């Protein structure tokens, strides 16, 4: 977090025009194209590590490979969060921009007896991109060897694999029935990931759409 | 490219993993002779046939796993 | 413009669209065509017969197969070399030219090769053009003119030819081959619930049905309807070129609009192989003269393209397809002067004519005038994909072809169609239908409890073994290898198929053995008195069909990593340094000036790529004690310690500082190149040796932008931007860590460490604010003379202080006692990684040591890696070397044999240019401030 006036920047250069939203420099572009890519890096991302089977895992209630949308009370407000089972004994919680402090506070109360829990803020350490459109799986199929078919990767599934040569978390999170994926990688490769998706999506008329918080 | 059956993530391309070689027990450092220690460092069985080997799923769950692979046919199975 | 003198009236199965005429160029002249014509069919429709010159002898060549594999029609299209003219569709405005003919296709000077043919037998290049060696450059220049192939422009290729991409697919069932068997299998598998992909080499599906009779065309129509309704994904003008472990199947897809070729990588559960059969040429004198064609070639020309292949034909037939060709020829108005029925023992002796067929000579000397010779002497099964899957092919002399050995078929590859057997279309379809269902069942689309589908057997027709006639002819059309060459090879001792192939280059050309391998084996077998089975075949390897290097490479794009401050570096002229995937600022135009700024005032450097690991848990001290060579049990909260890690062989692996931020919370830093490997190293010890230890590791390398603020004014500069932290030396001593707010950003970590040897602080700022903090530091410190410095300046600064860089001053064999780390290593602290070898190294006394070195001539800066030589023996090497702007002299670090490591020892440095210069071992590794007073201020 920072004083007001200090602007946070994503590793992905915002497509012009640039505005400040929720303390982040984001793109103000709006696209109605059938296939869009959006930089969602401003979202809060908190990583949790705990025993794969144990008190914390029980309380989080999200198994490895699945995503769950939940409503948590953060501070005095109800917020939508996504809890992702990103690895064995590993979870990623996605929340609206700027909610790290309350999220981390909420998560620290989760630790069960005898269960060592590490809660680490990765909001700045991960780039996050959303790819939406009926061609989204075709675009991703150019970048990853994972089977994206509905039977293997339905809405609400999560996996980590190589995407464009990066170790990336992929979450299928359809929006209003349209295929949509969140792809996250370590921050410094964010621009490269974004550019790769733009290049692979060119064939299908992909366009950049700006981030609109809270985007959960 | 061969498929490695990760016990957590399922079958994945071998390119997602780092090869860890034959798991070799670490001798007791307090009593090991130079020969025993260097055997641990450098000597492997290198069988033509079924061998046990370790892989690290670096592009996936980042866990170490052990499988059995037939080095002649490239069949892979859980140990 | 030429006229289509040989175009026939509308044919029932023609693929040309007479409503869409177009024009293209051939060797500079304009030719008409219809949409759907190939380059070859359009030219043949205008009466052209010669399309190329052969590889070695530059003999004129015409159409042989009129398919993708046709060796006689490889042409240059614009910038694109080696285009298969009998497959590539003609397009408006195309500029097609013959390859490697001079001055023209018609009159090719290099045909003189043929005159000296007897001096150019197979393998001549192993025996000629070798001596005298000084003439090699001349031989090379001359031979290059005679080597074959098209022209690649040295200029950048047009985007159409230079863009490629990849796609990954996961079909349950992948069907290779889109003839009737392939189409049927695909439909059957789809009906059984499988996700199916069908790949066909030609532009349309249907295989041999397309040039068949009325019944064939009707059957084709029905199959096409079934397929269209089935949901199968169809790729035409695409080839399955390799099958690898676990049914990883590679396909090259052509004919796309936005990329030249696409590599489709399929992980199929089951692979159905239905490639059909490829017709074999007959070997006899003149078999490569333009006008000699296979029966499938004339049937394609007539039925698909409505082209009359000649006026007067002689047909050599040994099977029903050859008989059907006779019917098609007559229907097209070609006079069939004579039918040579090989089943009755009849044969052809030779073809008459050089630039084109003029006639044939039969057994007994009888000659017949004609302009077209058609042969139908047998079929070759392209078993490549099945042999790649592990099948062993078996030759059946009754059927005169190879079959897949059923005992060696793997579970996940199933053959269908002509490669399995013969029979009526109904029988082939029934067989393929069962194969499709079984393929789906094995893919798991149907319940595995379903019984295996019963696959009916297919009859196998007898076929005479006909490989060559009574005269010598061309066996490999692409490589110009004759049957005489094969006999020469056998005479010289190369009597196995593999050796003869390599010696003569037969099967090594663009046809890749499809037309010639069986004839090669048969001729060698005969010459060595063995059967075909005894002789064996060559090994079929991927790619089955040619694929461009561009398709294999895909987009040339590799991960690139940028620091949050990268835009600032770019704007300020930083010279980029590629460090792994990172782009780092090497310097901003004046590294020496940057060094002096740090020594005299204050400088800031972007060190974001430094590895950072967040460690939490009660057992972190155990982990640190295990991996570092020094002691870590008692590190108080707020303290930072330097540590070195060794591998189990005692070799230095990595170094860094680790700080304790909280009771069970530590932050470990590593070298930037070691960031990923140290994380993996830590995980390997926790997961495999100590799974019971309570430690969580989270990499935070890119969560923080890391900035090193160094120089006598660094504290003053920080004081202007830091809040909540007391920066005074008493409150914040050397090797301590604090957290607080910097430039308005919370959650920053600061530690006081000193790689450069000056008073310095390393800031770790939440990465999204990195650029803001960087710019704030520079703005706030203008009057202090703050300056950005880069990696080069940092290297000089740390060298002046004698600080080693792992991997630069150590290598893969440098054990810790050779790296000047004696003071750090605690052999008495209990087990740690590498301890055993370090104990033995200490006992034996280290063979080499890391020392500081000053060349006696202070202006000489030895290249890094220069050898140290004493009494003619190499005794070490220079590991780091720079000109020091602070001391106005050269300074080095070196690995040197222990006997020369005493301070004051004179050693000789051998520079790469051959000069030897003397240098003296210094007392300390550091040349500047060896006592370290500036650091601790």
PDB file of N, CA and C in Angstrom, chain C residues 607 612 637-641 657-662 665 667 669 704-710 714-728 731-754 759-766 773 777:
ATOM      1  N   UNK C 607      18.972  -3.755  -8.846  1.00  0.00           N
ATOM      2  CA  UNK C 607      19.411  -5.153  -8.695  1.00  0.00           C
ATOM      3  C   UNK C 607      18.196  -6.063  -8.509  1.00  0.00           C
ATOM      4  N   UNK C 612      15.129 -13.817  -4.306  1.00  0.00           N
ATOM      5  CA  UNK C 612      14.665 -13.592  -2.938  1.00  0.00           C
ATOM      6  C   UNK C 612      13.662 -14.678  -2.588  1.00  0.00           C
ATOM      7  N   UNK C 637      16.346 -11.401  15.467  1.00  0.00           N
ATOM      8  CA  UNK C 637      15.428 -10.641  14.615  1.00  0.00           C
ATOM      9  C   UNK C 637      16.066  -9.289  14.320  1.00  0.00           C
ATOM     10  N   UNK C 638      16.079  -8.914  13.068  1.00  0.00           N
ATOM     11  CA  UNK C 638      16.662  -7.632  12.675  1.00  0.00           C
ATOM     12  C   UNK C 638      18.104  -7.742  12.216  1.00  0.00           C
ATOM     13  N   UNK C 639      18.669  -8.952  12.251  1.00  0.00           N
ATOM     14  CA  UNK C 639      20.055  -9.120  11.820  1.00  0.00           C
ATOM     15  C   UNK C 639      20.091  -9.783  10.454  1.00  0.00           C
ATOM     16  N   UNK C 640      21.185  -9.514   9.737  1.00  0.00           N
ATOM     17  CA  UNK C 640      21.413 -10.085   8.406  1.00  0.00           C
ATOM     18  C   UNK C 640      22.764 -10.772   8.420  1.00  0.00           C
ATOM     19  N   UNK C 641      22.886 -11.874   7.754  1.00  0.00           N
ATOM     20  CA  UNK C 641      24.175 -12.567   7.709  1.00  0.00           C
ATOM     21  C   UNK C 641      24.477 -12.999   6.278  1.00  0.00           C
ATOM     22  N   UNK C 657      22.812 -12.997   1.145  1.00  0.00           N
ATOM     23  CA  UNK C 657      22.580 -12.677   2.555  1.00  0.00           C
ATOM     24  C   UNK C 657      21.181 -13.104   2.931  1.00  0.00           C
ATOM     25  N   UNK C 658      21.016 -13.508   4.168  1.00  0.00           N
ATOM     26  CA  UNK C 658      19.699 -13.861   4.681  1.00  0.00           C
ATOM     27  C   UNK C 658      19.442 -13.028   5.917  1.00  0.00           C
ATOM     28  N   UNK C 659      18.261 -12.445   5.991  1.00  0.00           N
ATOM     29  CA  UNK C 659      17.916 -11.608   7.138  1.00  0.00           C
ATOM     30  C   UNK C 659      16.726 -12.173   7.880  1.00  0.00           C
ATOM     31  N   UNK C 660      16.689 -11.904   9.173  1.00  0.00           N
ATOM     32  CA  UNK C 660      15.551 -12.361   9.976  1.00  0.00           C
ATOM     33  C   UNK C 660      14.615 -11.183  10.192  1.00  0.00           C
ATOM     34  N   UNK C 661      13.409 -11.285   9.619  1.00  0.00           N
ATOM     35  CA  UNK C 661      12.440 -10.191   9.704  1.00  0.00           C
ATOM     36  C   UNK C 661      11.502 -10.345  10.889  1.00  0.00           C
ATOM     37  N   UNK C 662      11.388 -11.580  11.359  1.00  0.00           N
ATOM     38  CA  UNK C 662      10.455 -11.820  12.457  1.00  0.00           C
ATOM     39  C   UNK C 662      10.819 -13.117  13.137  1.00  0.00           C
ATOM     40  N   UNK C 665      10.179 -15.654  10.529  1.00  0.00           N
ATOM     41  CA  UNK C 665      10.099 -15.083   9.186  1.00  0.00           C
ATOM     42  C   UNK C 665      11.476 -14.599   8.740  1.00  0.00           C
ATOM     43  N   UNK C 667      14.138 -13.698   5.179  1.00  0.00           N
ATOM     44  CA  UNK C 667      14.216 -13.387   3.749  1.00  0.00           C
ATOM     45  C   UNK C 667      15.609 -13.770   3.282  1.00  0.00           C
ATOM     46  N   UNK C 669      18.406 -14.087   0.252  1.00  0.00           N
ATOM     47  CA  UNK C 669      18.711 -13.604  -1.102  1.00  0.00           C
ATOM     48  C   UNK C 669      19.766 -14.513  -1.727  1.00  0.00           C
ATOM     49  N   UNK C 704       9.483  -7.848  -5.267  1.00  0.00           N
ATOM     50  CA  UNK C 704      10.188  -6.640  -4.854  1.00  0.00           C
ATOM     51  C   UNK C 704      11.045  -6.094  -5.987  1.00  0.00           C
ATOM     52  N   UNK C 705      11.017  -4.794  -6.152  1.00  0.00           N
ATOM     53  CA  UNK C 705      12.042  -4.135  -6.955  1.00  0.00           C
ATOM     54  C   UNK C 705      13.182  -3.871  -5.983  1.00  0.00           C
ATOM     55  N   UNK C 706      14.410  -4.227  -6.352  1.00  0.00           N
ATOM     56  CA  UNK C 706      15.528  -4.094  -5.426  1.00  0.00           C
ATOM     57  C   UNK C 706      16.493  -3.024  -5.914  1.00  0.00           C
ATOM     58  N   UNK C 707      16.802  -2.112  -5.020  1.00  0.00           N
ATOM     59  CA  UNK C 707      17.668  -0.976  -5.358  1.00  0.00           C
ATOM     60  C   UNK C 707      18.789  -0.907  -4.337  1.00  0.00           C
ATOM     61  N   UNK C 708      20.009  -0.861  -4.805  1.00  0.00           N
ATOM     62  CA  UNK C 708      21.144  -0.703  -3.913  1.00  0.00           C
ATOM     63  C   UNK C 708      21.582   0.760  -3.942  1.00  0.00           C
ATOM     64  N   UNK C 709      21.568   1.376  -2.758  1.00  0.00           N
ATOM     65  CA  UNK C 709      21.968   2.781  -2.644  1.00  0.00           C
ATOM     66  C   UNK C 709      23.336   2.778  -1.976  1.00  0.00           C
ATOM     67  N   UNK C 710      24.370   3.205  -2.705  1.00  0.00           N
ATOM     68  CA  UNK C 710      25.733   3.026  -2.204  1.00  0.00           C
ATOM     69  C   UNK C 710      26.555   4.298  -2.326  1.00  0.00           C
ATOM     70  N   UNK C 714      24.992   7.903   1.042  1.00  0.00           N
ATOM     71  CA  UNK C 714      23.783   7.105   0.893  1.00  0.00           C
ATOM     72  C   UNK C 714      22.835   7.288   2.079  1.00  0.00           C
ATOM     73  N   UNK C 715      23.386   7.366   3.261  1.00  0.00           N
ATOM     74  CA  UNK C 715      22.503   7.536   4.423  1.00  0.00           C
ATOM     75  C   UNK C 715      21.760   8.858   4.345  1.00  0.00           C
ATOM     76  N   UNK C 716      22.484   9.879   3.915  1.00  0.00           N
ATOM     77  CA  UNK C 716      21.853  11.198   3.807  1.00  0.00           C
ATOM     78  C   UNK C 716      20.712  11.157   2.788  1.00  0.00           C
ATOM     79  N   UNK C 717      20.966  10.515   1.651  1.00  0.00           N
ATOM     80  CA  UNK C 717      19.930  10.440   0.623  1.00  0.00           C
ATOM     81  C   UNK C 717      18.720   9.687   1.141  1.00  0.00           C
ATOM     82  N   UNK C 718      18.955   8.546   1.772  1.00  0.00           N
ATOM     83  CA  UNK C 718      17.829   7.758   2.261  1.00  0.00           C
ATOM     84  C   UNK C 718      17.025   8.513   3.310  1.00  0.00           C
ATOM     85  N   UNK C 719      17.765   9.265   4.121  1.00  0.00           N
ATOM     86  CA  UNK C 719      17.082  10.010   5.174  1.00  0.00           C
ATOM     87  C   UNK C 719      15.987  10.909   4.612  1.00  0.00           C
ATOM     88  N   UNK C 720      16.169  11.329   3.357  1.00  0.00           N
ATOM     89  CA  UNK C 720      15.175  12.234   2.773  1.00  0.00           C
ATOM     90  C   UNK C 720      13.926  11.501   2.312  1.00  0.00           C
ATOM     91  N   UNK C 721      13.979  10.187   2.145  1.00  0.00           N
ATOM     92  CA  UNK C 721      12.820   9.478   1.592  1.00  0.00           C
ATOM     93  C   UNK C 721      12.253   8.417   2.524  1.00  0.00           C
ATOM     94  N   UNK C 722      13.001   8.088   3.592  1.00  0.00           N
ATOM     95  CA  UNK C 722      12.568   6.996   4.457  1.00  0.00           C
ATOM     96  C   UNK C 722      11.802   7.537   5.649  1.00  0.00           C
ATOM     97  N   UNK C 723      10.722   6.878   6.019  1.00  0.00           N
ATOM     98  CA  UNK C 723       9.967   7.244   7.219  1.00  0.00           C
ATOM     99  C   UNK C 723       9.900   6.034   8.130  1.00  0.00           C
ATOM    100  N   UNK C 724       9.759   6.216   9.377  1.00  0.00           N
ATOM    101  CA  UNK C 724       9.568   5.161  10.394  1.00  0.00           C
ATOM    102  C   UNK C 724      10.834   4.367  10.694  1.00  0.00           C
ATOM    103  N   UNK C 725      11.966   4.680  10.068  1.00  0.00           N
ATOM    104  CA  UNK C 725      13.180   3.919  10.376  1.00  0.00           C
ATOM    105  C   UNK C 725      14.271   4.885  10.802  1.00  0.00           C
ATOM    106  N   UNK C 726      14.922   4.566  11.924  1.00  0.00           N
ATOM    107  CA  UNK C 726      16.043   5.359  12.418  1.00  0.00           C
ATOM    108  C   UNK C 726      17.284   4.892  11.673  1.00  0.00           C
ATOM    109  N   UNK C 727      17.850   5.750  10.847  1.00  0.00           N
ATOM    110  CA  UNK C 727      18.962   5.352  10.006  1.00  0.00           C
ATOM    111  C   UNK C 727      20.336   5.583  10.637  1.00  0.00           C
ATOM    112  N   UNK C 728      20.369   6.130  11.843  1.00  0.00           N
ATOM    113  CA  UNK C 728      21.674   6.433  12.438  1.00  0.00           C
ATOM    114  C   UNK C 728      22.480   5.148  12.622  1.00  0.00           C
ATOM    115  N   UNK C 731      21.497   2.992  15.542  1.00  0.00           N
ATOM    116  CA  UNK C 731      20.191   2.337  15.483  1.00  0.00           C
ATOM    117  C   UNK C 731      20.115   1.319  14.355  1.00  0.00           C
ATOM    118  N   UNK C 732      20.943   1.544  13.339  1.00  0.00           N
ATOM    119  CA  UNK C 732      20.864   0.681  12.156  1.00  0.00           C
ATOM    120  C   UNK C 732      22.292   0.300  11.757  1.00  0.00           C
ATOM    121  N   UNK C 733      22.910  -0.656  12.528  1.00  0.00           N
ATOM    122  CA  UNK C 733      24.305  -0.997  12.243  1.00  0.00           C
ATOM    123  C   UNK C 733      24.451  -1.812  10.958  1.00  0.00           C
ATOM    124  N   UNK C 734      25.678  -2.009  10.545  1.00  0.00           N
ATOM    125  CA  UNK C 734      26.023  -2.861   9.395  1.00  0.00           C
ATOM    126  C   UNK C 734      25.476  -4.272   9.623  1.00  0.00           C
ATOM    127  N   UNK C 735      24.951  -4.894   8.576  1.00  0.00           N
ATOM    128  CA  UNK C 735      24.394  -6.250   8.600  1.00  0.00           C
ATOM    129  C   UNK C 735      23.154  -6.364   9.491  1.00  0.00           C
ATOM    130  N   UNK C 736      22.302  -5.351   9.367  1.00  0.00           N
ATOM    131  CA  UNK C 736      20.999  -5.380  10.031  1.00  0.00           C
ATOM    132  C   UNK C 736      19.901  -5.138   8.999  1.00  0.00           C
ATOM    133  N   UNK C 737      18.685  -5.485   9.374  1.00  0.00           N
ATOM    134  CA  UNK C 737      17.551  -5.298   8.470  1.00  0.00           C
ATOM    135  C   UNK C 737      16.428  -4.566   9.183  1.00  0.00           C
ATOM    136  N   UNK C 738      15.769  -3.673   8.463  1.00  0.00           N
ATOM    137  CA  UNK C 738      14.624  -2.941   8.997  1.00  0.00           C
ATOM    138  C   UNK C 738      13.525  -2.929   7.941  1.00  0.00           C
ATOM    139  N   UNK C 739      12.290  -2.721   8.394  1.00  0.00           N
ATOM    140  CA  UNK C 739      11.189  -2.553   7.437  1.00  0.00           C
ATOM    141  C   UNK C 739      10.506  -1.226   7.712  1.00  0.00           C
ATOM    142  N   UNK C 740       9.930  -0.647   6.681  1.00  0.00           N
ATOM    143  CA  UNK C 740       9.261   0.644   6.898  1.00  0.00           C
ATOM    144  C   UNK C 740       8.762   1.234   5.592  1.00  0.00           C
ATOM    145  N   UNK C 741       8.584   2.539   5.630  1.00  0.00           N
ATOM    146  CA  UNK C 741       7.992   3.259   4.491  1.00  0.00           C
ATOM    147  C   UNK C 741       9.083   4.038   3.765  1.00  0.00           C
ATOM    148  N   UNK C 742       9.156   3.851   2.454  1.00  0.00           N
ATOM    149  CA  UNK C 742      10.122   4.574   1.634  1.00  0.00           C
ATOM    150  C   UNK C 742       9.363   5.301   0.528  1.00  0.00           C
ATOM    151  N   UNK C 743       9.613   6.604   0.419  1.00  0.00           N
ATOM    152  CA  UNK C 743       8.970   7.421  -0.616  1.00  0.00           C
ATOM    153  C   UNK C 743       7.464   7.230  -0.625  1.00  0.00           C
ATOM    154  N   UNK C 744       6.892   7.073   0.546  1.00  0.00           N
ATOM    155  CA  UNK C 744       5.439   6.929   0.650  1.00  0.00           C
ATOM    156  C   UNK C 744       4.928   5.524   0.430  1.00  0.00           C
ATOM    157  N   UNK C 745       5.828   4.547   0.274  1.00  0.00           N
ATOM    158  CA  UNK C 745       5.401   3.177   0.011  1.00  0.00           C
ATOM    159  C   UNK C 745       5.646   2.320   1.254  1.00  0.00           C
ATOM    160  N   UNK C 746       4.594   1.662   1.740  1.00  0.00           N
ATOM    161  CA  UNK C 746       4.733   0.790   2.913  1.00  0.00           C
ATOM    162  C   UNK C 746       5.317  -0.558   2.531  1.00  0.00           C
ATOM    163  N   UNK C 747       5.736  -1.299   3.557  1.00  0.00           N
ATOM    164  CA  UNK C 747       6.138  -2.684   3.339  1.00  0.00           C
ATOM    165  C   UNK C 747       7.492  -2.831   2.669  1.00  0.00           C
ATOM    166  N   UNK C 748       8.351  -1.805   2.784  1.00  0.00           N
ATOM    167  CA  UNK C 748       9.680  -1.919   2.190  1.00  0.00           C
ATOM    168  C   UNK C 748      10.648  -2.558   3.184  1.00  0.00           C
ATOM    169  N   UNK C 749      11.588  -3.318   2.655  1.00  0.00           N
ATOM    170  CA  UNK C 749      12.623  -3.956   3.471  1.00  0.00           C
ATOM    171  C   UNK C 749      13.951  -3.295   3.136  1.00  0.00           C
ATOM    172  N   UNK C 750      14.680  -2.902   4.182  1.00  0.00           N
ATOM    173  CA  UNK C 750      16.005  -2.328   3.940  1.00  0.00           C
ATOM    174  C   UNK C 750      17.029  -3.145   4.674  1.00  0.00           C
ATOM    175  N   UNK C 751      18.101  -3.517   4.010  1.00  0.00           N
ATOM    176  CA  UNK C 751      19.191  -4.034   4.809  1.00  0.00           C
ATOM    177  C   UNK C 751      20.498  -3.343   4.478  1.00  0.00           C
ATOM    178  N   UNK C 752      21.319  -3.262   5.513  1.00  0.00           N
ATOM    179  CA  UNK C 752      22.624  -2.634   5.377  1.00  0.00           C
ATOM    180  C   UNK C 752      23.630  -3.721   5.081  1.00  0.00           C
ATOM    181  N   UNK C 753      24.023  -3.805   3.817  1.00  0.00           N
ATOM    182  CA  UNK C 753      25.048  -4.771   3.410  1.00  0.00           C
ATOM    183  C   UNK C 753      26.002  -4.019   2.512  1.00  0.00           C
ATOM    184  N   UNK C 754      27.007  -4.674   1.952  1.00  0.00           N
ATOM    185  CA  UNK C 754      27.935  -3.861   1.149  1.00  0.00           C
ATOM    186  C   UNK C 754      28.722  -4.621   0.120  1.00  0.00           C
ATOM    187  N   UNK C 759      29.490   2.545   2.221  1.00  0.00           N
ATOM    188  CA  UNK C 759      28.281   2.558   3.043  1.00  0.00           C
ATOM    189  C   UNK C 759      27.117   2.320   2.082  1.00  0.00           C
ATOM    190  N   UNK C 760      26.323   1.306   2.327  1.00  0.00           N
ATOM    191  CA  UNK C 760      25.240   1.069   1.379  1.00  0.00           C
ATOM    192  C   UNK C 760      24.056   0.378   2.019  1.00  0.00           C
ATOM    193  N   UNK C 761      22.916   0.593   1.405  1.00  0.00           N
ATOM    194  CA  UNK C 761      21.654   0.012   1.850  1.00  0.00           C
ATOM    195  C   UNK C 761      20.978  -0.624   0.652  1.00  0.00           C
ATOM    196  N   UNK C 762      20.410  -1.800   0.867  1.00  0.00           N
ATOM    197  CA  UNK C 762      19.664  -2.421  -0.232  1.00  0.00           C
ATOM    198  C   UNK C 762      18.180  -2.322   0.114  1.00  0.00           C
ATOM    199  N   UNK C 763      17.442  -1.669  -0.789  1.00  0.00           N
ATOM    200  CA  UNK C 763      16.008  -1.488  -0.579  1.00  0.00           C
ATOM    201  C   UNK C 763      15.240  -2.529  -1.373  1.00  0.00           C
ATOM    202  N   UNK C 764      14.264  -3.135  -0.735  1.00  0.00           N
ATOM    203  CA  UNK C 764      13.347  -4.000  -1.472  1.00  0.00           C
ATOM    204  C   UNK C 764      11.967  -3.381  -1.369  1.00  0.00           C
ATOM    205  N   UNK C 765      11.497  -2.915  -2.509  1.00  0.00           N
ATOM    206  CA  UNK C 765      10.260  -2.137  -2.574  1.00  0.00           C
ATOM    207  C   UNK C 765       9.195  -2.988  -3.279  1.00  0.00           C
ATOM    208  N   UNK C 766       7.949  -3.026  -2.777  1.00  0.00           N
ATOM    209  CA  UNK C 766       6.910  -3.731  -3.543  1.00  0.00           C
ATOM    210  C   UNK C 766       6.967  -3.295  -5.004  1.00  0.00           C
ATOM    211  N   UNK C 773       9.817   4.815  -6.580  1.00  0.00           N
ATOM    212  CA  UNK C 773      10.868   4.989  -5.566  1.00  0.00           C
ATOM    213  C   UNK C 773      12.189   5.362  -6.234  1.00  0.00           C
ATOM    214  N   UNK C 777      14.210   8.810  -5.495  1.00  0.00           N
ATOM    215  CA  UNK C 777      15.581   8.864  -4.996  1.00  0.00           C
ATOM    216  C   UNK C 777      16.421   9.812  -5.845  1.00  0.00           C
TER     217      UNK C 777
END
